[in-house]
Amino acid sequence: MATDALDPLDRLIAERACERLIVEFVRTLDLGEPGDVAELFTPDGVWEWAEGDRRVEGRDALRAYFGGRPADRLSRRLCTNILVTLTSASMATASTYFTTYRVDGHTGGMLPPRLPAQVGHYEDMFRKVDGRWLLAARALFLDFGGPTERLGRADTRRGA
């Protein structure tokens, strides 16, 4: 089925479902249980960095990869410029800009502002499986990035 044959409301609903999935992904990483993002992927879903050899494939591997992040990590990701393109009634692509703020060693409370740890974009492929839109593949492209800061004892005070 050609995408121009799709009813405009069906197209809008599909695009919105993919946008919501993008936001749900970062919300789960930042505020939920990171390993749960595996459920947002198809069973054969893939996460990869465009540069390097980091490629994770399949839900079990994705759950272990994302669930293995440090328990004392504080992160907040901002996503913008989300552009979803339907390629068929059951497939779509998207490009999303992101900025990640992240520190390890966080024990609670508010921290002073920091520079982002990463700025880049995601390139996503979505597939509709059993009536639900899921990530089939996500590639991460970094334009700016550095190591994750580890807080020292003096940095962990509230408002420090």
PDB file of N, CA, C and O in Angstrom, residues 27-63:
ATOM      1  N   ARG A  27      12.118   8.656  28.319  1.00  0.00           N
ATOM      2  CA  ARG A  27      11.519   8.752  29.659  1.00  0.00           C
ATOM      3  C   ARG A  27      11.815   7.490  30.470  1.00  0.00           C
ATOM      4  O   ARG A  27      12.126   7.559  31.656  1.00  0.00           O
ATOM      5  N   THR A  28      11.741   6.339  29.825  1.00  0.00           N
ATOM      6  CA  THR A  28      12.031   5.081  30.513  1.00  0.00           C
ATOM      7  C   THR A  28      13.497   5.024  30.936  1.00  0.00           C
ATOM      8  O   THR A  28      13.807   4.597  32.051  1.00  0.00           O
ATOM      9  N   LEU A  29      14.403   5.463  30.066  1.00  0.00           N
ATOM     10  CA  LEU A  29      15.820   5.477  30.435  1.00  0.00           C
ATOM     11  C   LEU A  29      16.087   6.405  31.611  1.00  0.00           C
ATOM     12  O   LEU A  29      16.854   6.072  32.511  1.00  0.00           O
ATOM     13  N   ASP A  30      15.452   7.583  31.606  1.00  0.00           N
ATOM     14  CA  ASP A  30      15.733   8.588  32.628  1.00  0.00           C
ATOM     15  C   ASP A  30      14.953   8.403  33.919  1.00  0.00           C
ATOM     16  O   ASP A  30      15.481   8.650  34.999  1.00  0.00           O
ATOM     17  N   LEU A  31      13.716   7.999  33.839  1.00  0.00           N
ATOM     18  CA  LEU A  31      12.854   7.972  35.024  1.00  0.00           C
ATOM     19  C   LEU A  31      12.302   6.597  35.366  1.00  0.00           C
ATOM     20  O   LEU A  31      11.674   6.426  36.407  1.00  0.00           O
ATOM     21  N   GLY A  32      12.513   5.638  34.507  1.00  0.00           N
ATOM     22  CA  GLY A  32      11.965   4.311  34.742  1.00  0.00           C
ATOM     23  C   GLY A  32      13.051   3.295  35.007  1.00  0.00           C
ATOM     24  O   GLY A  32      14.125   3.612  35.519  1.00  0.00           O
ATOM     25  N   GLU A  33      12.774   2.088  34.621  1.00  0.00           N
ATOM     26  CA  GLU A  33      13.743   0.999  34.724  1.00  0.00           C
ATOM     27  C   GLU A  33      14.407   0.874  33.352  1.00  0.00           C
ATOM     28  O   GLU A  33      13.755   0.466  32.382  1.00  0.00           O
ATOM     29  N   PRO A  34      15.690   1.251  33.208  1.00  0.00           N
ATOM     30  CA  PRO A  34      16.318   1.315  31.891  1.00  0.00           C
ATOM     31  C   PRO A  34      16.192   0.041  31.053  1.00  0.00           C
ATOM     32  O   PRO A  34      16.015   0.116  29.842  1.00  0.00           O
ATOM     33  N   GLY A  35      16.258  -1.116  31.683  1.00  0.00           N
ATOM     34  CA  GLY A  35      16.146  -2.361  30.929  1.00  0.00           C
ATOM     35  C   GLY A  35      14.805  -2.529  30.249  1.00  0.00           C
ATOM     36  O   GLY A  35      14.682  -3.275  29.272  1.00  0.00           O
ATOM     37  N   ASP A  36      13.789  -1.824  30.734  1.00  0.00           N
ATOM     38  CA  ASP A  36      12.450  -1.938  30.154  1.00  0.00           C
ATOM     39  C   ASP A  36      12.342  -1.355  28.752  1.00  0.00           C
ATOM     40  O   ASP A  36      11.357  -1.608  28.058  1.00  0.00           O
ATOM     41  N   VAL A  37      13.328  -0.552  28.321  1.00  0.00           N
ATOM     42  CA  VAL A  37      13.259  -0.029  26.956  1.00  0.00           C
ATOM     43  C   VAL A  37      13.300  -1.164  25.935  1.00  0.00           C
ATOM     44  O   VAL A  37      12.852  -0.983  24.802  1.00  0.00           O
ATOM     45  N   ALA A  38      13.775  -2.330  26.318  1.00  0.00           N
ATOM     46  CA  ALA A  38      13.801  -3.475  25.407  1.00  0.00           C
ATOM     47  C   ALA A  38      12.404  -3.807  24.896  1.00  0.00           C
ATOM     48  O   ALA A  38      12.247  -4.260  23.757  1.00  0.00           O
ATOM     49  N   GLU A  39      11.379  -3.566  25.712  1.00  0.00           N
ATOM     50  CA  GLU A  39       9.999  -3.874  25.316  1.00  0.00           C
ATOM     51  C   GLU A  39       9.478  -2.919  24.255  1.00  0.00           C
ATOM     52  O   GLU A  39       8.422  -3.163  23.661  1.00  0.00           O
ATOM     53  N   LEU A  40      10.194  -1.825  24.002  1.00  0.00           N
ATOM     54  CA  LEU A  40       9.790  -0.865  22.981  1.00  0.00           C
ATOM     55  C   LEU A  40      10.337  -1.243  21.603  1.00  0.00           C
ATOM     56  O   LEU A  40      10.025  -0.607  20.611  1.00  0.00           O
ATOM     57  N   PHE A  41      11.153  -2.297  21.556  1.00  0.00           N
ATOM     58  CA  PHE A  41      11.746  -2.792  20.318  1.00  0.00           C
ATOM     59  C   PHE A  41      11.015  -4.045  19.842  1.00  0.00           C
ATOM     60  O   PHE A  41      10.430  -4.777  20.641  1.00  0.00           O
ATOM     61  N   THR A  42      11.100  -4.301  18.558  1.00  0.00           N
ATOM     62  CA  THR A  42      10.630  -5.575  18.029  1.00  0.00           C
ATOM     63  C   THR A  42      11.512  -6.683  18.619  1.00  0.00           C
ATOM     64  O   THR A  42      12.620  -6.399  19.108  1.00  0.00           O
ATOM     65  N   PRO A  43      11.060  -7.939  18.607  1.00  0.00           N
ATOM     66  CA  PRO A  43      11.894  -9.015  19.173  1.00  0.00           C
ATOM     67  C   PRO A  43      13.298  -9.081  18.576  1.00  0.00           C
ATOM     68  O   PRO A  43      14.245  -9.447  19.251  1.00  0.00           O
ATOM     69  N   ASP A  44      13.437  -8.696  17.305  1.00  0.00           N
ATOM     70  CA  ASP A  44      14.752  -8.705  16.657  1.00  0.00           C
ATOM     71  C   ASP A  44      15.351  -7.296  16.559  1.00  0.00           C
ATOM     72  O   ASP A  44      16.251  -7.051  15.767  1.00  0.00           O
ATOM     73  N   GLY A  45      14.866  -6.385  17.385  1.00  0.00           N
ATOM     74  CA  GLY A  45      15.278  -4.990  17.335  1.00  0.00           C
ATOM     75  C   GLY A  45      16.773  -4.794  17.513  1.00  0.00           C
ATOM     76  O   GLY A  45      17.463  -5.597  18.147  1.00  0.00           O
ATOM     77  N   VAL A  46      17.274  -3.675  16.955  1.00  0.00           N
ATOM     78  CA  VAL A  46      18.704  -3.378  16.950  1.00  0.00           C
ATOM     79  C   VAL A  46      18.943  -1.966  17.466  1.00  0.00           C
ATOM     80  O   VAL A  46      18.228  -1.030  17.112  1.00  0.00           O
ATOM     81  N   TRP A  47      19.976  -1.827  18.311  1.00  0.00           N
ATOM     82  CA  TRP A  47      20.487  -0.535  18.774  1.00  0.00           C
ATOM     83  C   TRP A  47      21.938  -0.486  18.343  1.00  0.00           C
ATOM     84  O   TRP A  47      22.695  -1.421  18.593  1.00  0.00           O
ATOM     85  N   GLU A  48      22.338   0.607  17.679  1.00  0.00           N
ATOM     86  CA  GLU A  48      23.740   0.695  17.288  1.00  0.00           C
ATOM     87  C   GLU A  48      24.217   2.142  17.264  1.00  0.00           C
ATOM     88  O   GLU A  48      23.428   3.065  17.101  1.00  0.00           O
ATOM     89  N   TRP A  49      25.515   2.280  17.474  1.00  0.00           N
ATOM     90  CA  TRP A  49      26.187   3.567  17.332  1.00  0.00           C
ATOM     91  C   TRP A  49      26.726   3.600  15.915  1.00  0.00           C
ATOM     92  O   TRP A  49      27.333   2.629  15.451  1.00  0.00           O
ATOM     93  N   ALA A  50      26.523   4.697  15.243  1.00  0.00           N
ATOM     94  CA  ALA A  50      26.964   4.803  13.851  1.00  0.00           C
ATOM     95  C   ALA A  50      28.484   4.680  13.731  1.00  0.00           C
ATOM     96  O   ALA A  50      28.984   4.170  12.739  1.00  0.00           O
ATOM     97  N   GLU A  51      29.202   5.139  14.731  1.00  0.00           N
ATOM     98  CA  GLU A  51      30.661   5.013  14.726  1.00  0.00           C
ATOM     99  C   GLU A  51      31.070   4.003  15.789  1.00  0.00           C
ATOM    100  O   GLU A  51      30.526   3.992  16.880  1.00  0.00           O
ATOM    101  N   GLY A  52      32.003   3.164  15.465  1.00  0.00           N
ATOM    102  CA  GLY A  52      32.445   2.158  16.427  1.00  0.00           C
ATOM    103  C   GLY A  52      31.773   0.828  16.179  1.00  0.00           C
ATOM    104  O   GLY A  52      31.088   0.621  15.183  1.00  0.00           O
ATOM    105  N   ASP A  53      31.952  -0.060  17.121  1.00  0.00           N
ATOM    106  CA  ASP A  53      31.431  -1.415  16.937  1.00  0.00           C
ATOM    107  C   ASP A  53      30.346  -1.761  17.949  1.00  0.00           C
ATOM    108  O   ASP A  53      30.161  -2.922  18.284  1.00  0.00           O
ATOM    109  N   ARG A  54      29.641  -0.778  18.446  1.00  0.00           N
ATOM    110  CA  ARG A  54      28.591  -1.035  19.431  1.00  0.00           C
ATOM    111  C   ARG A  54      27.281  -1.345  18.703  1.00  0.00           C
ATOM    112  O   ARG A  54      26.677  -0.469  18.098  1.00  0.00           O
ATOM    113  N   ARG A  55      26.876  -2.585  18.740  1.00  0.00           N
ATOM    114  CA  ARG A  55      25.624  -3.042  18.120  1.00  0.00           C
ATOM    115  C   ARG A  55      25.012  -4.064  19.060  1.00  0.00           C
ATOM    116  O   ARG A  55      25.673  -5.033  19.442  1.00  0.00           O
ATOM    117  N   VAL A  56      23.768  -3.841  19.424  1.00  0.00           N
ATOM    118  CA  VAL A  56      23.068  -4.739  20.332  1.00  0.00           C
ATOM    119  C   VAL A  56      21.814  -5.198  19.602  1.00  0.00           C
ATOM    120  O   VAL A  56      21.044  -4.373  19.101  1.00  0.00           O
ATOM    121  N   GLU A  57      21.591  -6.511  19.550  1.00  0.00           N
ATOM    122  CA  GLU A  57      20.483  -7.046  18.766  1.00  0.00           C
ATOM    123  C   GLU A  57      19.656  -8.031  19.574  1.00  0.00           C
ATOM    124  O   GLU A  57      20.199  -8.920  20.226  1.00  0.00           O
ATOM    125  N   GLY A  58      18.339  -7.851  19.533  1.00  0.00           N
ATOM    126  CA  GLY A  58      17.401  -8.738  20.216  1.00  0.00           C
ATOM    127  C   GLY A  58      17.026  -8.206  21.593  1.00  0.00           C
ATOM    128  O   GLY A  58      17.819  -7.545  22.258  1.00  0.00           O
ATOM    129  N   ARG A  59      15.805  -8.507  22.010  1.00  0.00           N
ATOM    130  CA  ARG A  59      15.292  -7.958  23.268  1.00  0.00           C
ATOM    131  C   ARG A  59      16.103  -8.357  24.493  1.00  0.00           C
ATOM    132  O   ARG A  59      16.335  -7.529  25.371  1.00  0.00           O
ATOM    133  N   ASP A  60      16.526  -9.600  24.570  1.00  0.00           N
ATOM    134  CA  ASP A  60      17.303 -10.018  25.749  1.00  0.00           C
ATOM    135  C   ASP A  60      18.613  -9.245  25.839  1.00  0.00           C
ATOM    136  O   ASP A  60      18.994  -8.766  26.915  1.00  0.00           O
ATOM    137  N   ALA A  61      19.296  -9.102  24.726  1.00  0.00           N
ATOM    138  CA  ALA A  61      20.554  -8.352  24.711  1.00  0.00           C
ATOM    139  C   ALA A  61      20.311  -6.871  24.995  1.00  0.00           C
ATOM    140  O   ALA A  61      21.088  -6.239  25.721  1.00  0.00           O
ATOM    141  N   LEU A  62      19.228  -6.319  24.472  1.00  0.00           N
ATOM    142  CA  LEU A  62      18.886  -4.913  24.738  1.00  0.00           C
ATOM    143  C   LEU A  62      18.580  -4.698  26.221  1.00  0.00           C
ATOM    144  O   LEU A  62      19.021  -3.722  26.821  1.00  0.00           O
ATOM    145  N   ARG A  63      17.837  -5.635  26.808  1.00  0.00           N
ATOM    146  CA  ARG A  63      17.502  -5.532  28.239  1.00  0.00           C
ATOM    147  C   ARG A  63      18.774  -5.551  29.092  1.00  0.00           C
ATOM    148  O   ARG A  63      18.931  -4.755  30.015  1.00  0.00           O
TER     149      ARG A  63
END
